Coordinates of C-alpha atoms and ligand atoms in Angstrom, one line a residue:
Chain A
M1 CA 52.3 47.1 93.9
S2 CA 54.4 44.1 93.1
E3 CA 57.9 44.8 91.7
M4 CA 57.2 42.6 88.7
I5 CA 54.3 44.8 87.6
V6 CA 56.4 48.0 88.1
I7 CA 59.1 46.5 85.8
A8 CA 56.6 45.3 83.2
R9 CA 55.0 48.7 83.1
K10 CA 58.4 50.4 82.7
E11 CA 59.3 48.1 79.8
I12 CA 56.1 49.0 77.9
K13 CA 56.4 52.7 78.6
D14 CA 60.1 52.7 77.6
S15 CA 59.4 50.9 74.3
L16 CA 56.4 53.2 73.5
N17 CA 58.8 56.1 73.8
N18 CA 61.4 54.5 71.6
K19 CA 61.4 56.0 68.1
F20 CA 63.0 53.0 66.3
F21 CA 60.6 50.6 67.8
L22 CA 57.6 52.9 67.0
S23 CA 58.6 53.3 63.3
I24 CA 58.8 49.5 62.8
L25 CA 55.4 49.2 64.5
I26 CA 53.9 51.9 62.3
L27 CA 55.4 50.2 59.2
L28 CA 53.7 46.9 60.2
L29 CA 50.4 48.6 60.7
I30 CA 50.6 50.4 57.3
L31 CA 51.6 47.2 55.6
T32 CA 48.6 45.5 57.2
I33 CA 46.3 48.1 55.8
V34 CA 48.0 48.0 52.4
S35 CA 47.7 44.3 52.2
I36 CA 44.0 44.4 53.0
V37 CA 43.4 47.2 50.5
L38 CA 45.3 45.3 47.7
G39 CA 43.6 42.0 48.6
T40 CA 40.2 43.7 48.5
L41 CA 40.9 45.3 45.1
Q42 CA 41.8 41.9 43.8
V43 CA 38.6 40.3 45.1
H44 CA 36.6 43.2 43.7
S45 CA 38.1 42.8 40.3
Q46 CA 37.4 39.1 40.4
I47 CA 33.8 39.8 41.1
A48 CA 33.7 42.4 38.4
Q49 CA 35.2 39.9 36.0
Y50 CA 32.7 37.2 36.9
N51 CA 29.9 39.7 36.5
R52 CA 31.1 40.7 33.1
S53 CA 31.4 37.1 31.9
I54 CA 27.9 36.4 33.2
E55 CA 26.6 39.4 31.2
F56 CA 28.4 38.2 28.2
L57 CA 27.1 34.6 28.5
K58 CA 23.6 36.0 29.1
S59 CA 23.8 38.2 26.0
M60 CA 24.8 35.0 24.0
G61 CA 21.5 33.6 25.2
K62 CA 23.1 30.9 27.5
T63 CA 21.1 29.8 30.5
N64 CA 23.6 27.4 31.9
L65 CA 25.6 30.0 33.9
P66 CA 28.8 29.1 36.0
P67 CA 28.3 29.6 39.7
M68 CA 30.0 32.6 41.5
P69 CA 33.5 31.5 42.6
S70 CA 33.6 31.1 46.3
L71 CA 35.4 34.1 47.8
N72 CA 37.2 33.8 51.1
P73 CA 37.3 37.1 52.9
L74 CA 40.1 36.0 55.1
S75 CA 42.5 35.2 52.2
V76 CA 42.5 38.9 51.6
S77 CA 44.9 39.3 54.5
K78 CA 47.2 36.5 53.1
S79 CA 50.2 38.7 52.3
F80 CA 49.9 39.8 55.9
V81 CA 51.3 36.5 57.0
N82 CA 54.5 37.4 55.2
Y83 CA 54.7 40.8 56.8
V84 CA 54.4 39.3 60.2
A85 CA 57.0 36.7 59.3
M86 CA 59.4 39.5 58.4
I87 CA 58.6 42.8 60.1
G88 CA 56.9 41.2 63.1
A89 CA 60.0 39.1 63.8
L90 CA 62.2 42.2 63.4
L91 CA 60.1 44.1 65.8
A92 CA 60.3 41.3 68.3
I93 CA 64.1 41.0 67.8
V94 CA 64.5 44.7 68.5
L95 CA 62.4 44.4 71.7
G96 CA 64.5 41.5 72.9
N97 CA 67.7 43.2 72.2
Y98 CA 66.7 46.4 73.9
A99 CA 65.4 44.6 77.0
V100 CA 69.0 43.7 77.8
S101 CA 71.3 46.1 76.0
K102 CA 69.6 49.3 77.1
E103 CA 69.8 48.5 80.8
R104 CA 73.4 47.5 80.3
K105 CA 74.4 50.6 78.5
N106 CA 72.5 52.9 80.9
G107 CA 73.8 51.2 84.0
T108 CA 70.2 50.7 85.1
F109 CA 70.6 46.9 85.7
K110 CA 72.8 48.0 88.6
L111 CA 70.3 50.5 89.9
I112 CA 67.6 47.8 89.8
L113 CA 69.6 45.0 91.3
S114 CA 71.0 47.1 94.1
R115 CA 67.4 47.5 95.4
S116 CA 65.7 45.0 97.6
I117 CA 64.3 42.9 94.8
Y118 CA 65.0 39.4 93.6
R119 CA 66.5 38.7 90.2
D120 CA 63.6 36.6 89.1
Q121 CA 61.2 39.5 89.8
L122 CA 63.3 41.4 87.3
I123 CA 63.2 38.8 84.5
N124 CA 59.6 38.1 85.2
G125 CA 58.8 41.7 84.8
K126 CA 60.8 41.9 81.6
L127 CA 59.2 38.8 80.0
G128 CA 55.8 39.8 81.2
G129 CA 56.0 43.4 80.0
N130 CA 57.4 42.6 76.6
L131 CA 55.1 39.7 76.0
L132 CA 52.1 41.9 77.0
L133 CA 53.3 44.5 74.5
L134 CA 53.6 41.9 71.7
A135 CA 50.1 40.7 72.6
L136 CA 48.8 44.3 72.5
I137 CA 50.4 44.9 69.1
N138 CA 48.7 41.8 67.7
F139 CA 45.5 42.9 69.2
A140 CA 45.8 46.3 67.6
I141 CA 46.6 44.7 64.2
A142 CA 43.7 42.3 64.6
A143 CA 41.4 45.3 65.2
V144 CA 42.8 47.2 62.2
T145 CA 42.3 44.1 60.1
I146 CA 38.8 43.5 61.1
I147 CA 37.8 47.1 60.7
F148 CA 39.4 47.5 57.3
L149 CA 38.1 44.2 56.0
T150 CA 34.5 45.1 56.9
A151 CA 34.8 48.8 55.9
L152 CA 36.7 48.3 52.6
G153 CA 36.0 44.8 51.6
G154 CA 32.3 45.2 52.2
V155 CA 32.4 41.6 53.5
S156 CA 30.7 40.6 56.7
L157 CA 32.8 38.2 58.6
S158 CA 31.0 35.2 59.9
Q159 CA 31.6 34.1 63.5
A160 CA 33.7 31.2 62.3
D161 CA 35.8 33.7 60.3
L162 CA 36.3 35.8 63.3
I163 CA 37.4 32.9 65.4
R164 CA 39.8 31.9 62.7
L165 CA 41.3 35.4 62.7
I166 CA 41.7 35.3 66.5
F167 CA 43.5 32.0 66.2
F168 CA 45.7 33.4 63.5
F169 CA 46.7 36.4 65.7
A170 CA 47.4 34.0 68.6
A171 CA 49.8 32.1 66.3
S172 CA 51.4 35.4 65.2
F173 CA 51.8 36.3 68.8
L174 CA 53.6 33.0 69.5
Y175 CA 55.8 33.6 66.5
M176 CA 56.8 37.1 67.6
A177 CA 57.3 35.9 71.1
L178 CA 59.7 33.3 69.9
F179 CA 61.9 35.9 68.2
F180 CA 61.7 38.1 71.2
I181 CA 63.0 35.4 73.4
I182 CA 65.7 34.3 71.0
S183 CA 66.9 37.9 70.8
L184 CA 66.8 38.3 74.6
F185 CA 68.7 35.1 75.2
V186 CA 71.4 35.8 72.7
T187 CA 71.8 39.4 74.0
L188 CA 72.2 38.1 77.5
L189 CA 74.9 35.7 76.4
L190 CA 76.9 38.1 74.2
P191 CA 78.7 41.1 75.7
Y192 CA 78.1 43.5 72.8
K193 CA 74.6 44.4 71.6
N194 CA 75.6 44.8 68.0
Y195 CA 77.1 41.3 67.9
A196 CA 73.9 40.1 69.5
L197 CA 71.7 41.9 67.0
L198 CA 73.7 40.6 64.1
T199 CA 73.7 37.0 65.4
V200 CA 69.9 37.1 65.9
I201 CA 69.4 38.6 62.4
I202 CA 71.4 35.8 60.9
I203 CA 69.4 33.2 62.9
W204 CA 66.2 34.9 61.6
L205 CA 67.4 34.9 58.0
V206 CA 68.2 31.2 58.2
F207 CA 64.9 30.4 59.8
A208 CA 62.7 32.8 57.8
F209 CA 64.2 32.5 54.4
I210 CA 66.8 29.8 53.9
F211 CA 65.1 26.8 55.5
P212 CA 61.7 27.6 54.0
Q213 CA 63.4 28.2 50.6
I214 CA 65.0 24.8 50.7
G215 CA 61.7 23.3 51.7
D216 CA 59.7 25.1 49.1
T217 CA 62.0 24.2 46.3
M218 CA 61.6 20.6 47.3
D219 CA 57.8 20.8 47.7
M220 CA 56.0 18.9 44.9
D221 CA 52.8 20.7 45.6
N222 CA 54.6 24.0 44.8
Q223 CA 55.7 23.1 41.3
L224 CA 52.4 24.3 39.8
P225 CA 50.6 27.5 40.6
G226 CA 47.5 26.8 42.6
G227 CA 49.0 23.6 43.9
F228 CA 50.2 20.5 42.0
F229 CA 47.7 18.1 43.5
A230 CA 44.7 20.4 43.2
S231 CA 45.3 21.0 39.6
M232 CA 45.5 17.3 39.0
G233 CA 42.1 17.1 40.5
L234 CA 43.3 15.0 43.4
N235 CA 41.8 15.2 46.9
R236 CA 43.7 15.1 50.1
A237 CA 43.5 11.3 50.5
Q238 CA 44.8 10.7 47.1
E239 CA 47.5 13.4 47.7
K240 CA 48.6 11.5 50.8
Q241 CA 48.8 8.2 48.8
I242 CA 51.1 9.8 46.3
V243 CA 53.2 11.6 48.8
N244 CA 53.6 8.3 50.7
K245 CA 55.4 6.9 47.7
F246 CA 58.0 9.6 48.1
K247 CA 58.3 9.0 51.8
F248 CA 62.1 9.6 52.3
Y249 CA 62.0 12.7 50.1
E250 CA 59.1 14.1 52.1
T251 CA 60.6 13.3 55.4
L252 CA 63.8 15.1 54.5
R253 CA 61.8 18.1 53.2
N254 CA 59.7 18.1 56.3
G255 CA 62.7 17.8 58.5
I256 CA 64.2 20.9 57.1
E257 CA 61.0 22.9 57.3
E258 CA 60.3 21.7 60.8
L259 CA 63.5 23.5 61.9
S260 CA 61.9 26.8 60.8
P261 CA 59.5 28.6 63.1
T262 CA 58.5 30.7 60.1
K263 CA 57.3 27.6 58.3
H264 CA 55.3 26.5 61.3
F265 CA 53.7 29.9 61.5
E266 CA 53.0 29.9 57.8
R267 CA 51.4 26.4 57.9
I268 CA 49.1 27.3 60.7
S269 CA 48.2 30.7 59.2
F270 CA 47.6 29.5 55.7
A271 CA 45.3 26.8 57.0
L272 CA 43.5 29.2 59.3
L273 CA 43.1 31.9 56.6
G274 CA 42.0 29.4 54.0
V275 CA 44.9 30.2 51.7
K276 CA 45.9 26.6 51.6
P277 CA 42.8 24.7 50.4
G278 CA 41.4 21.7 52.2
F279 CA 40.6 23.3 55.5
K280 CA 37.4 25.1 54.4
N281 CA 35.1 23.0 56.4
N282 CA 37.2 22.7 59.6
T283 CA 36.6 24.9 62.6
A284 CA 39.5 26.8 64.0
W285 CA 39.8 24.3 66.8
E286 CA 40.0 21.4 64.4
I287 CA 42.7 23.2 62.4
A288 CA 44.6 23.8 65.6
N289 CA 44.4 20.1 66.3
L290 CA 45.4 19.1 62.8
K291 CA 48.3 21.5 63.0
W292 CA 49.4 20.6 66.5
L293 CA 52.9 19.8 65.4
N294 CA 53.3 23.3 64.0
L295 CA 51.9 24.8 67.2
A296 CA 54.3 22.8 69.2
G297 CA 57.1 23.9 66.9
L298 CA 56.3 27.5 68.0
L299 CA 55.5 26.8 71.7
V300 CA 58.3 24.4 72.7
P301 CA 61.2 26.5 71.7
N302 CA 59.5 29.5 73.4
I303 CA 59.4 27.5 76.7
I304 CA 62.9 26.1 76.4
L305 CA 64.5 29.5 75.6
S306 CA 62.6 31.2 78.4
M307 CA 64.0 28.7 80.8
L308 CA 67.5 29.1 79.5
S309 CA 67.2 32.9 79.8
Y310 CA 66.1 32.4 83.4
L311 CA 69.1 30.3 84.1
V312 CA 71.6 32.8 82.6
F313 CA 69.8 35.7 84.2
L314 CA 69.8 34.2 87.7
R315 CA 73.4 32.8 87.6
R316 CA 75.3 35.5 85.8
E317 CA 77.1 37.9 88.1
N318 CA 77.6 40.7 85.7
L319 CA 74.5 41.1 83.5
Chain B
M1 CA 77.9 51.5 110.2
L2 CA 80.1 49.6 107.8
V3 CA 82.5 46.9 108.8
I4 CA 84.6 45.1 106.3
N5 CA 86.5 42.0 107.1
S6 CA 89.2 40.4 104.8
L7 CA 87.0 41.1 101.8
T8 CA 88.4 39.5 98.7
K9 CA 87.4 39.2 95.1
N10 CA 89.2 37.0 92.5
Y11 CA 88.5 36.9 88.8
D12 CA 90.1 33.7 87.2
G13 CA 93.2 33.8 89.3
F14 CA 93.4 37.6 89.2
T15 CA 92.8 39.3 92.6
A16 CA 90.8 42.5 92.0
V17 CA 90.3 43.2 95.8
D18 CA 92.7 41.7 98.2
N19 CA 91.9 41.0 101.9
L20 CA 90.4 44.4 102.6
S21 CA 89.5 45.3 106.3
F22 CA 88.3 48.6 107.6
K23 CA 85.4 50.4 109.3
V24 CA 83.4 53.4 108.5
G25 CA 81.5 55.1 111.3
E26 CA 77.9 56.4 111.1
G27 CA 77.5 59.9 109.6
E28 CA 81.0 59.9 108.1
I29 CA 81.9 60.9 104.6
F30 CA 84.4 58.2 103.6
G31 CA 86.6 58.8 100.6
F32 CA 87.8 55.6 99.0
L33 CA 90.8 56.7 97.0
G34 CA 92.7 54.9 94.3
H35 CA 94.0 55.0 90.7
N36 CA 92.3 53.4 87.8
G37 CA 91.9 49.7 88.2
A38 CA 92.7 49.8 91.9
G39 CA 89.6 47.9 92.8
K40 CA 87.3 50.7 94.0
T41 CA 84.3 49.7 91.8
T42 CA 84.7 46.0 92.6
T43 CA 84.7 46.8 96.4
I44 CA 81.5 48.9 96.1
S45 CA 79.8 46.2 94.0
M46 CA 80.4 43.7 96.8
L47 CA 79.1 46.1 99.4
V48 CA 75.9 46.8 97.6
S49 CA 75.7 43.0 97.0
L50 CA 75.7 43.2 93.2
I51 CA 78.6 40.7 93.2
R52 CA 79.6 38.0 95.7
P53 CA 82.9 38.2 97.6
S54 CA 85.2 35.3 96.9
S55 CA 86.0 35.4 100.6
G56 CA 85.8 37.6 103.6
S57 CA 82.7 39.5 104.7
A58 CA 81.1 42.9 105.2
E59 CA 78.3 44.2 107.4
I60 CA 76.2 47.3 107.0
A61 CA 74.4 48.3 110.3
G62 CA 75.0 44.8 111.6
Y63 CA 73.6 43.0 108.5
D64 CA 75.8 40.7 106.4
V65 CA 75.9 41.9 102.7
V66 CA 75.6 38.3 101.5
K67 CA 73.3 36.6 103.9
D68 CA 71.0 39.5 104.6
N69 CA 71.4 41.0 101.1
L70 CA 67.8 42.1 100.8
K71 CA 67.8 43.9 104.1
V72 CA 71.2 45.5 103.3
R73 CA 70.0 46.7 99.9
S74 CA 66.9 48.3 101.5
M75 CA 69.1 50.4 103.7
L76 CA 71.5 51.7 101.0
G77 CA 71.4 54.1 98.1
Y78 CA 73.8 53.5 95.2
L79 CA 74.9 55.5 92.3
P80 CA 77.2 53.5 89.9
E81 CA 79.7 55.1 87.7
N82 CA 78.5 56.4 84.3
V83 CA 74.8 56.0 84.9
N84 CA 72.5 57.3 82.2
L85 CA 69.1 56.3 83.6
Y86 CA 66.2 55.7 81.1
S87 CA 66.8 58.5 78.6
N88 CA 63.4 58.1 77.0
L89 CA 61.6 58.7 80.3
T90 CA 61.3 62.0 82.2
A91 CA 63.0 62.6 85.5
F92 CA 59.8 62.0 87.3
E93 CA 59.1 58.7 85.4
N94 CA 62.6 57.5 86.2
L95 CA 62.2 58.3 89.9
Y96 CA 58.7 56.9 90.0
F97 CA 60.1 53.6 88.7
F98 CA 63.0 53.4 91.1
G99 CA 60.9 54.6 94.0
S100 CA 58.2 52.0 93.4
L101 CA 60.9 49.3 93.1
S102 CA 62.2 50.3 96.5
G103 CA 58.7 50.1 97.9
V104 CA 58.6 53.8 98.8
E105 CA 55.2 54.8 100.3
N106 CA 53.5 57.8 98.7
V107 CA 56.1 57.9 96.0
E108 CA 54.9 61.0 94.2
K109 CA 55.1 63.1 97.3
R110 CA 58.5 61.8 98.2
I111 CA 59.8 62.5 94.6
N112 CA 58.6 66.1 94.9
E113 CA 60.4 66.4 98.2
V114 CA 63.7 65.0 97.0
L115 CA 63.5 67.0 93.8
K116 CA 63.0 70.2 95.7
D117 CA 65.9 69.4 98.0
L118 CA 68.1 68.8 95.0
E119 CA 66.8 72.0 93.2
M120 CA 65.7 69.9 90.3
H121 CA 61.9 70.3 90.7
S122 CA 61.4 72.5 87.7
W123 CA 62.9 69.8 85.5
K124 CA 60.6 67.1 86.7
D125 CA 58.8 66.5 83.4
T126 CA 61.8 66.8 81.1
K127 CA 63.2 63.7 79.4
V128 CA 66.5 62.6 80.9
R129 CA 68.1 62.6 77.5
E130 CA 67.8 66.4 77.4
F131 CA 69.8 66.8 80.6
S132 CA 73.4 67.9 80.9
K133 CA 75.7 65.4 82.6
G134 CA 75.6 67.3 85.9
M135 CA 71.8 67.3 85.9
R136 CA 71.6 63.6 85.2
Q137 CA 74.0 63.0 88.0
R138 CA 71.6 64.9 90.3
I139 CA 68.7 62.7 89.2
G140 CA 71.0 59.8 89.8
I141 CA 71.6 60.9 93.4
A142 CA 67.8 61.6 93.7
Q143 CA 67.0 57.9 92.8
A144 CA 69.5 56.8 95.5
L145 CA 67.8 59.0 98.2
L146 CA 64.2 58.1 97.6
H147 CA 63.9 55.4 100.2
K148 CA 65.8 57.4 102.8
P149 CA 68.9 55.2 102.9
R150 CA 71.2 55.2 105.9
I151 CA 74.3 54.9 103.7
L152 CA 75.0 56.1 100.2
F153 CA 77.5 54.5 97.9
L154 CA 78.7 56.8 95.1
D155 CA 81.1 55.6 92.4
E156 CA 83.0 58.6 91.1
P157 CA 80.0 60.9 91.2
T158 CA 81.9 63.9 89.7
S159 CA 83.7 62.1 86.9
G160 CA 83.2 64.0 83.6
L161 CA 81.8 67.1 85.3
D162 CA 83.3 70.6 84.9
P163 CA 84.6 72.4 88.0
Q164 CA 81.2 74.1 88.6
G165 CA 79.3 70.8 88.3
T166 CA 81.8 69.1 90.6
K167 CA 81.4 71.8 93.2
S168 CA 77.6 71.6 93.1
I169 CA 77.7 67.8 93.6
R170 CA 80.2 68.3 96.4
D171 CA 77.9 70.8 98.1
L172 CA 75.0 68.5 97.6
L173 CA 76.8 65.6 99.3
L174 CA 77.7 67.9 102.3
Y175 CA 74.0 69.0 102.5
I176 CA 72.7 65.4 102.5
N177 CA 75.3 64.3 105.1
N178 CA 74.4 67.3 107.3
K179 CA 70.7 67.2 107.0
W180 CA 70.0 63.4 107.5
N181 CA 73.3 62.3 108.9
T182 CA 73.6 59.9 106.0
T183 CA 76.9 58.0 105.8
I184 CA 78.5 58.5 102.5
F185 CA 81.0 56.1 100.9
L186 CA 82.6 57.9 98.0
N187 CA 84.9 56.3 95.3
T188 CA 87.2 58.7 93.7
H189 CA 90.6 59.2 92.2
L190 CA 90.6 62.9 92.9
L191 CA 92.6 63.9 95.9
S192 CA 91.2 67.4 95.9
E193 CA 87.7 66.0 96.3
V194 CA 88.6 63.9 99.3
K195 CA 90.3 66.8 100.9
K196 CA 87.3 69.1 100.6
I197 CA 84.5 66.9 101.9
C198 CA 85.7 63.7 103.5
S199 CA 86.0 63.1 107.2
S200 CA 88.0 59.9 106.7
I201 CA 89.7 58.2 103.9
G202 CA 91.0 54.9 102.7
I203 CA 93.6 54.4 100.0
I204 CA 93.6 51.4 97.8
S205 CA 96.2 50.2 95.3
H206 CA 96.3 47.0 93.3
G207 CA 93.3 45.7 95.3
Q208 CA 95.1 46.2 98.7
L209 CA 94.3 48.8 101.3
L210 CA 97.4 51.0 101.8
M211 CA 96.0 52.9 104.8
T212 CA 92.9 54.3 106.4
D213 CA 92.4 57.0 108.9
S214 CA 90.6 60.2 109.6
L215 CA 91.5 63.2 107.5
I216 CA 92.7 65.1 110.5
N217 CA 95.0 62.2 111.7
I218 CA 96.4 61.8 108.3
K219 CA 97.3 65.4 108.2
K220 CA 98.8 65.2 111.6
K221 CA 100.8 62.0 110.9
F222 CA 102.3 63.4 107.8
G223 CA 102.8 66.9 109.0
S224 CA 100.7 69.8 108.0
E225 CA 103.1 71.0 105.4
K226 CA 102.3 68.0 103.2
S227 CA 99.3 68.0 100.9
L228 CA 97.2 64.9 100.6
E229 CA 98.6 64.5 97.1
D230 CA 102.1 64.1 98.5
I231 CA 100.9 61.7 101.1
Y232 CA 99.3 59.6 98.5
F233 CA 102.4 59.5 96.3
R234 CA 104.6 58.9 99.3
I235 CA 102.7 55.8 100.4
E236 CA 102.6 54.5 96.9
G237 CA 106.2 55.4 96.4
D238 CA 107.2 53.7 99.6
Q239 CA 105.5 50.6 98.5
N240 CA 107.0 50.7 95.1
N241 CA 110.4 51.3 96.6
G242 CA 109.8 48.4 98.9
E243 CA 109.1 46.2 96.0
N244 CA 112.1 47.5 94.2
T245 CA 114.3 46.8 97.2
V246 CA 113.0 43.2 97.3
Y247 CA 113.5 43.0 93.6
S248 CA 117.1 44.3 93.9
I249 CA 118.1 41.8 96.6
Ligands
LIG401 N1 84.2 41.1 85.7 C1 85.5 41.2 85.7 N2 86.2 40.2 85.2 C2 87.6 40.3 85.3 N3 88.3 41.3 85.8 C3 87.6 42.3 86.3 C4 86.2 42.3 86.3 N4 85.8 43.5 86.8 C5 86.9 44.2 87.2 N5 88.0 43.5 86.8 C6 89.4 43.9 87.1 O1 89.5 44.2 88.4 C7 90.4 45.3 88.6 C8 89.7 46.4 89.4 O2 88.7 46.9 88.7 P1 87.7 48.1 89.3 O3 86.7 48.4 88.3 O4 87.3 47.7 90.6 O5 88.7 49.3 89.4 P2 88.4 50.8 89.8 O6 89.3 51.1 91.0 O7 87.0 51.0 90.0 O8 89.0 51.6 88.5 P3 88.4 52.9 87.8 O9 89.0 54.1 88.4 O10 89.0 52.7 86.4 O11 87.0 52.8 87.8 C9 90.7 45.8 87.2 O12 92.0 45.4 86.8 C10 89.7 45.2 86.3 O13 90.2 44.9 85.0
LIG402 MG1 85.6 52.2 88.9

């Protein structure tokens, strides 16, 4: 068996025996379920309200009845995006920190590196194991989401919906992977694990809250509930025209938001889950193409930081 | 077995290990004696090729610790100071991991063998975090033995243990040395430990080797009425006096 697989397996086993990690994971799963239940209740009450008003209109003798509002089963898991953005990132940060700090504290880096293996086998195993774990977590949450949506919501997901969900969980994996690698890299650089944890949490706060907050406050479309442009009855082409008039302002706003992986993740997710209107008729692939900049915003830092971690790992004498 | 030649390690102008040269024969238990900060850990780290020497060289069984580092590492077992292993995993899981990394064939069988030898077999499925320090140290030695190394490097293996725990580790080392003729390189600042199990010793101070010889010769040289403790302090004292003399001129 290759050394890399041995190390990857140990990483996963060790994390699954780690109580702190497990409690965050369970919290994330519970929140997933809660968000689906709450979302479902909301949809049900919307339907009930619609039915009541139809009854009322009928009793008034009206024949010209409003159509059933189109309900999007996926938007039920909308608040889940925020949970991943917060708790998912935290989970990944803990994993990245542990991957380095525990080996340091336990002296096990020395036990591993005094065996006849190469350093890159060690970092490959660490990256592989933890990324696989994050992928498994996303898979588990996806399964829970689909099961609860179908069981509770009573909605049957179309194939297109399912593909959108899968794309969404792929994006959420990329997002968590990024925070894992940020945390791993910072912990490698800093000698004390608590400094490292604090530093990464500050980075996370800036990315996940402060930058998006700045962006949101400046977003014209956010000035009215349901979207400024939609409530003005404008379509996307018209929206573009107007936004073009405020080019500098928009560029600045975008620039700030583009610095935030959380915003990238949100933009992809909201498009995929149909929270943000305007993507209803696109396939998941088309959305991925339209949102390529946001995808790159998640992928590119992942790759750059992995390479930097490699460099530090291979060059540092004392890990 | 082990040949060290002008081995030196500098850290930003500070010399932690200074021009060290000596040999350790096969099957010996070599006590590497020195006070805190003398350079013992730095020396061992170079020998197990965790860190690179700034200059000089060392060979284990004819293989250079830098150039043939993979080969060298496959022949040695190493227990660093203050090792805790993976506390969330059981003794067996820990050993399985390290055994697999060392490419041990039939790992499970080998783990059982070693655990029986170390009288730890009944603790196999207990998580390491529940172990006493002495038991953890035994598992630490077990991980170093899995791949049947020809030489063991142990960094203060009895530090933090009570007299009973210390004795049991001592007995274990003698047993290992007897049974497989494993060479043992032992870092310690305890003179009593060296006296009880080592066949030869080296004394290091401020990164420099003060002397090295067989235990018997050292006792002969310094007269049987002197304890090792006195010898240690006399050599160090001589050196300090020497320095003082130079200083006073
Ligand atoms: N990475 C490093 N960078 C700078 N100096 C170091 C480094 N590692 C060790 N040293 C210094 O080298 C000297 C020797 O340290 P070493 O750990 O080898 O001593 P030791 O004999 O093992 O001591 P102890 O009995 O305390 O374990 C010390 O003064 C230490 O501060
Ligand atoms: Mg030391």
